[in-house]
Coordinates of C-alpha atoms and ligand atoms in Angstrom, one line a residue:
M1 CA 124.3 37.6 120.1
F2 CA 126.5 36.5 123.1
S3 CA 126.9 38.9 126.2
I4 CA 128.7 38.5 129.5
N5 CA 126.0 36.8 131.1
D6 CA 126.9 33.8 129.0
L7 CA 130.6 34.0 130.2
E8 CA 131.8 30.2 130.8
I9 CA 134.6 29.7 133.3
T10 CA 136.8 26.7 133.5
R11 CA 139.3 26.7 136.3
V12 CA 142.7 25.4 136.5
E13 CA 143.1 22.4 138.6
R14 CA 146.2 23.6 140.4
T15 CA 147.1 27.2 141.0
R16 CA 150.6 28.8 140.3
V17 CA 150.0 31.6 142.8
N18 CA 152.4 30.0 145.3
D19 CA 155.1 29.2 143.1
Q20 CA 157.0 32.3 143.5
P21 CA 156.6 35.1 146.2
L22 CA 154.7 38.4 144.5
V23 CA 157.5 41.0 145.4
N24 CA 160.5 42.2 143.4
L25 CA 158.4 41.5 140.2
P26 CA 159.8 42.5 136.7
F27 CA 157.4 43.7 134.4
G28 CA 155.3 41.5 132.2
K29 CA 157.0 38.2 133.0
Y30 CA 154.7 36.1 135.0
F31 CA 151.2 35.5 134.0
T32 CA 148.2 34.3 136.3
D33 CA 146.5 31.1 136.1
H34 CA 143.6 32.1 133.7
M35 CA 143.0 34.2 130.5
L36 CA 139.8 35.8 128.9
E37 CA 138.9 34.7 125.1
V38 CA 136.4 35.9 123.1
D39 CA 136.0 35.3 119.2
Y40 CA 134.4 37.5 116.7
V41 CA 132.8 35.8 113.8
D42 CA 130.1 36.3 111.4
G43 CA 129.8 40.0 112.5
A44 CA 129.0 39.0 115.9
W45 CA 131.0 38.4 119.4
Q46 CA 130.8 34.9 120.3
K47 CA 130.4 33.4 124.0
P48 CA 133.0 34.9 126.5
V49 CA 135.3 32.1 128.1
I50 CA 137.7 32.2 130.8
K51 CA 140.1 29.3 130.8
P52 CA 143.8 28.4 132.0
Y53 CA 146.2 30.5 130.8
A54 CA 147.9 28.2 128.0
P55 CA 149.5 28.7 124.3
I56 CA 147.1 29.4 121.7
S57 CA 147.7 27.9 118.4
F58 CA 147.0 29.6 114.7
E59 CA 148.0 28.9 111.0
P60 CA 150.9 30.5 109.8
S61 CA 148.6 32.6 107.6
L62 CA 147.0 34.4 110.4
A63 CA 146.4 38.2 109.2
A64 CA 147.6 40.0 112.4
L65 CA 151.0 38.5 112.0
H66 CA 151.4 39.7 108.5
Y67 CA 149.8 43.1 108.3
G68 CA 149.7 44.3 112.3
Q69 CA 145.9 44.5 112.4
A70 CA 146.4 44.5 116.6
I71 CA 145.5 46.5 119.5
F72 CA 146.1 46.5 123.3
E73 CA 145.5 48.1 126.4
G74 CA 147.4 48.3 129.8
I75 CA 145.2 48.9 133.1
K76 CA 146.2 47.9 136.7
A77 CA 144.3 46.2 139.5
Y78 CA 145.0 46.5 143.3
K79 CA 144.2 45.6 146.8
N80 CA 143.1 48.6 148.8
E81 CA 143.4 49.0 152.5
Q82 CA 140.0 48.1 152.9
G83 CA 140.7 44.4 151.5
E84 CA 138.7 45.2 148.5
V85 CA 139.9 44.4 144.7
V86 CA 140.0 47.6 142.6
I87 CA 140.6 48.7 139.3
F88 CA 141.7 52.2 138.1
R89 CA 139.8 53.9 135.3
G90 CA 139.1 50.5 133.5
I91 CA 136.0 52.3 131.9
D92 CA 138.5 54.9 129.9
N93 CA 140.8 52.2 128.6
C94 CA 137.8 50.4 127.4
K95 CA 136.8 53.8 125.4
R96 CA 140.2 54.2 124.4
F97 CA 140.3 50.5 123.0
N98 CA 137.4 51.0 121.0
V99 CA 138.8 54.3 119.5
S100 CA 142.0 52.2 118.6
A101 CA 139.6 49.4 117.1
T102 CA 137.8 51.8 114.9
R103 CA 141.3 53.2 113.5
L104 CA 142.5 49.7 112.5
Q105 CA 139.0 49.0 111.0
M106 CA 138.4 46.1 113.8
P107 CA 134.8 45.5 115.5
T108 CA 134.5 47.3 118.8
V109 CA 134.4 45.2 122.0
P110 CA 131.2 45.8 123.9
E111 CA 131.6 47.4 127.1
D112 CA 130.0 44.5 129.0
V113 CA 132.3 42.0 127.4
F114 CA 135.4 44.2 128.2
I115 CA 134.5 45.3 131.8
G116 CA 132.6 42.4 132.6
G117 CA 135.2 39.7 131.3
M118 CA 137.8 41.9 133.0
N119 CA 136.1 42.0 136.5
A120 CA 135.6 38.1 136.3
L121 CA 139.2 37.4 135.4
V122 CA 140.6 39.8 138.0
K123 CA 138.2 38.6 140.8
L124 CA 139.1 34.8 139.7
D125 CA 142.7 35.8 139.8
S126 CA 142.8 38.1 142.6
L127 CA 145.2 36.1 145.0
W128 CA 147.8 37.1 142.2
I129 CA 147.7 40.9 143.2
P130 CA 151.0 41.8 144.7
L131 CA 150.7 43.5 148.0
V132 CA 154.0 45.4 147.8
S133 CA 154.6 49.1 146.9
D134 CA 155.1 50.0 143.1
H135 CA 153.6 46.6 142.1
S136 CA 150.3 45.6 140.9
L137 CA 148.2 43.3 138.5
Y138 CA 148.8 44.5 135.2
I139 CA 145.7 43.9 133.0
R140 CA 146.6 43.3 129.5
P141 CA 143.3 43.5 127.3
F142 CA 144.4 42.9 123.4
M143 CA 142.5 42.0 120.1
F144 CA 143.9 40.9 116.8
A145 CA 142.7 39.8 113.4
T146 CA 142.5 36.1 113.1
D147 CA 141.7 35.5 109.3
C148 CA 144.2 33.3 107.6
F149 CA 144.4 35.0 104.2
L150 CA 147.0 36.8 102.7
G151 CA 145.3 39.5 100.8
V152 CA 145.5 43.1 102.4
K153 CA 142.0 43.8 103.8
P154 CA 140.2 44.0 107.0
S155 CA 139.9 40.6 108.8
E156 CA 136.4 39.3 109.1
T157 CA 137.3 37.3 112.1
Y158 CA 139.1 38.7 115.3
K159 CA 140.2 37.3 118.8
F160 CA 139.8 39.5 122.0
M161 CA 141.7 38.4 125.0
I162 CA 142.7 39.5 128.5
V163 CA 145.9 38.4 130.5
L164 CA 146.9 39.1 133.8
S165 CA 150.5 39.9 134.9
P166 CA 151.8 40.7 138.6
A167 CA 154.2 43.2 138.1
G168 CA 156.6 45.6 139.5
P169 CA 157.6 49.0 138.2
Y170 CA 158.2 49.1 134.6
Y171 CA 161.2 51.6 135.0
A172 CA 162.9 51.1 138.4
A173 CA 165.0 54.0 138.2
P174 CA 165.0 57.6 137.0
L175 CA 165.6 57.9 133.3
K176 CA 168.2 59.4 131.0
I177 CA 166.3 60.5 127.9
L178 CA 167.7 61.4 124.3
V179 CA 165.5 64.0 122.0
E180 CA 165.0 62.0 118.8
Q181 CA 166.5 63.7 115.9
H182 CA 165.9 61.4 113.1
Y183 CA 163.2 58.6 113.6
V184 CA 159.4 59.7 113.7
R185 CA 156.9 57.9 115.9
A186 CA 153.6 59.4 114.6
V187 CA 152.5 62.0 111.9
K188 CA 149.0 63.7 111.7
G189 CA 146.5 61.6 110.1
G190 CA 148.5 58.3 111.0
V191 CA 147.8 55.9 114.0
G192 CA 149.8 57.8 116.7
Y193 CA 146.5 58.2 119.0
A194 CA 145.7 54.4 118.9
K195 CA 147.2 51.6 120.7
A196 CA 148.2 49.8 117.9
A197 CA 150.9 47.0 118.3
G198 CA 152.6 48.4 115.3
N199 CA 153.6 51.8 116.7
Y200 CA 155.7 50.0 119.6
A201 CA 157.7 47.7 116.9
S202 CA 158.4 50.8 114.7
A203 CA 159.8 52.6 118.0
L204 CA 162.1 49.6 118.7
L205 CA 165.0 50.7 116.5
A206 CA 165.5 54.3 117.7
T207 CA 165.1 53.0 121.2
T208 CA 167.8 50.5 120.6
E209 CA 170.0 53.0 119.0
A210 CA 169.5 55.6 122.2
K211 CA 170.3 52.6 124.5
A212 CA 173.5 51.7 122.6
K213 CA 174.2 55.3 123.2
G214 CA 173.7 55.0 127.1
F215 CA 170.2 56.6 127.3
D216 CA 167.0 54.7 128.5
Q217 CA 164.5 56.1 126.0
V218 CA 163.7 58.6 123.2
L219 CA 161.6 61.8 123.3
W220 CA 159.6 61.6 120.2
T221 CA 159.5 64.9 118.3
D222 CA 157.5 66.1 115.3
P223 CA 158.3 64.7 111.9
F224 CA 159.1 68.2 110.2
E225 CA 161.5 69.9 112.1
H226 CA 162.1 67.5 115.3
K227 CA 161.4 70.5 117.5
Y228 CA 157.7 69.8 119.0
V229 CA 157.7 67.3 121.6
H230 CA 155.2 64.3 121.3
E231 CA 155.7 61.3 123.7
M232 CA 158.5 59.9 125.5
G233 CA 158.9 56.1 124.9
V234 CA 156.0 54.2 126.0
M235 CA 154.8 57.5 128.2
N236 CA 153.2 60.9 127.9
V237 CA 155.6 63.6 128.9
F238 CA 155.2 66.4 131.5
F239 CA 157.5 69.5 132.1
I240 CA 157.0 72.0 135.2
I241 CA 158.4 75.3 134.8
G242 CA 157.5 78.1 137.2
D243 CA 153.9 77.4 138.4
K244 CA 152.8 76.0 135.1
A245 CA 152.7 72.2 133.6
Y246 CA 153.2 71.7 130.1
T247 CA 152.2 68.6 128.3
P248 CA 151.8 68.2 124.4
S249 CA 148.1 68.6 123.3
L250 CA 146.2 65.7 121.7
E251 CA 145.0 67.8 119.2
D252 CA 146.5 66.5 116.0
G253 CA 146.2 62.8 116.8
T254 CA 149.7 62.1 117.0
I255 CA 149.8 61.5 120.8
L256 CA 148.4 58.6 123.0
A257 CA 145.3 59.9 125.1
G258 CA 147.0 58.6 128.4
V259 CA 144.7 57.6 131.0
T260 CA 147.5 58.3 133.5
R261 CA 148.3 61.6 131.6
D262 CA 144.7 62.9 132.1
S263 CA 144.8 61.7 135.9
I264 CA 147.9 63.7 136.3
I265 CA 146.5 66.8 134.7
V266 CA 143.5 66.7 137.2
L267 CA 145.9 66.3 139.9
L268 CA 148.2 69.1 139.0
R269 CA 145.4 71.2 138.6
E270 CA 144.1 70.3 142.3
M271 CA 147.9 71.0 143.4
G272 CA 147.3 74.6 142.0
F273 CA 149.1 74.4 138.8
D274 CA 148.2 76.0 135.3
V275 CA 148.2 73.2 133.2
V276 CA 148.9 73.8 129.6
E277 CA 148.2 71.3 126.7
G278 CA 149.6 72.7 123.7
A279 CA 152.6 72.6 121.2
I280 CA 155.9 72.4 122.9
N281 CA 158.9 73.6 121.3
I282 CA 162.1 71.8 122.7
D283 CA 163.7 75.4 122.6
M284 CA 161.2 76.5 125.3
I285 CA 162.7 73.5 127.6
V286 CA 166.1 74.3 126.8
E287 CA 165.8 78.0 127.7
A288 CA 163.8 77.2 130.8
Y289 CA 166.7 75.2 132.1
R290 CA 169.1 77.5 131.1
A291 CA 167.1 80.3 133.2
G292 CA 166.7 77.8 136.1
T293 CA 162.9 77.9 135.7
L294 CA 162.7 74.3 134.4
R295 CA 161.7 72.5 137.9
E296 CA 160.7 68.8 136.7
A297 CA 160.3 66.7 133.8
F298 CA 158.7 63.5 134.0
G299 CA 156.9 60.7 131.9
T300 CA 153.3 59.1 132.9
G301 CA 151.9 55.7 131.7
T302 CA 149.9 53.1 133.3
A303 CA 152.9 50.9 133.4
A304 CA 155.3 53.5 134.0
T305 CA 153.3 55.6 136.3
V306 CA 155.3 58.7 136.9
S307 CA 158.9 58.3 136.0
M308 CA 161.2 61.2 136.4
I309 CA 163.5 62.4 133.9
K310 CA 167.2 62.7 135.6
E311 CA 168.9 63.9 132.2
L312 CA 167.6 65.3 129.0
Q313 CA 169.7 65.4 125.8
Y314 CA 168.9 67.6 122.7
Q315 CA 171.3 67.8 120.1
D316 CA 174.7 68.7 122.1
V317 CA 172.6 70.4 124.9
E318 CA 172.9 68.0 128.3
M319 CA 170.2 69.0 130.8
K320 CA 171.1 67.2 134.1
F321 CA 168.5 67.7 137.0
D322 CA 168.9 67.4 140.7
I323 CA 165.7 65.0 141.2
D324 CA 166.4 64.5 144.9
A325 CA 165.4 68.0 145.4
W326 CA 162.0 67.5 143.4
T327 CA 158.5 67.7 145.1
V328 CA 156.1 67.7 142.5
S329 CA 156.6 64.2 140.7
P330 CA 157.0 62.5 143.8
A331 CA 153.6 64.3 145.5
L332 CA 151.7 63.1 142.2
K333 CA 152.8 59.7 142.6
T334 CA 151.9 59.5 146.1
A335 CA 148.4 61.1 145.4
L336 CA 147.8 58.2 142.6
T337 CA 149.0 55.5 145.1
D338 CA 147.0 56.7 147.8
I339 CA 143.7 56.9 145.6
R340 CA 144.4 53.4 144.4
Q341 CA 145.2 52.1 147.8
G342 CA 142.3 53.6 149.2
K343 CA 144.2 55.8 151.6
T344 CA 142.6 59.0 150.3
S345 CA 139.1 59.2 149.1
D346 CA 138.4 58.4 145.5
R347 CA 137.4 62.1 144.7
F348 CA 137.5 61.8 141.1
G349 CA 135.7 58.4 140.8
W350 CA 138.4 56.8 139.3
M351 CA 138.5 53.3 140.9
H352 CA 135.7 50.5 140.4
T353 CA 135.4 47.7 142.9
V354 CA 135.5 44.0 141.4
Ligands
COI1 C1 151.2 51.0 129.6 O1 151.6 51.6 130.1 O2 150.5 50.2 130.1 C2 151.8 50.5 128.0 O3 150.7 50.2 127.7 C3 152.9 50.8 127.8 C4 153.4 49.2 127.8 C5 154.0 49.2 126.2 C6 154.3 48.9 128.5

């Protein structure tokens, strides 16, 4: 059985880090010099290796390509004001990754391999961390089935990898959102709570149709009445009504347990809000909008951080917001940024230094 102490590193001959300035970066387009790769064979994780970022090749019968046994995570690294390389809540993503692995009948990845491998990779490629605002080094751990076999069964072999992408914001502007009334993202007993690759593929058609109507994303609703709010595109969702903050509960397993979601709940409570995690009927949102008590609505996610909703359409009800007057979502974004950049104390123990 190998551990992270066996990590073998092969460095690039020439770094690409100076090929383009690390400013105004799109999300997810550029990749750093190196990647981490660990194979699972014969019931055990093999020697972890870091090597130059490069294509990988497989037989066309690769199980992951046919039946979608594939999961991933999203984490961010920063250079703080003290000049340290820091990662935000990586341990929580590691735990969630293994929850997803169990749901998809995949082996769990030992914490020392996940965290140790991520730290070593981020340290090696730390010159790739963008230093401008709203940018970070996006960390993408993922695992997929590598058996070459067409029968439907859990694969016996897997590959766990981490790649790094210097990235700007996922959403550059406030969002126009359509409350989904036809398609469904998740049902109780399904894989909604897992970060399964297939969840994102199955969301594409709804999102494409919403985009054709002029929206940026959909707000998913329950599969029976299309009334109870789930997630919003690649984010969790929050509504501020009066002095309460509402977000859908994780209870029935249809919602991804966002690490940013959890952080926002903590920060909202610190700001004095009563945070309600429960069933959110869209009628309550419409009523609050009409009564003038719906103060703010926003999405949260690792990639998206805190993204304000400027318009929300439910059937024929158009809700438009004066986002320039909002204070809560900007304050939350600033609070998160300040902790990540070491401008305020890491009072919740969210950062670890690489
Ligand atoms: C993240 O926020 O990190 C995600 O995983 C969403 C992704 C699909 C961009």
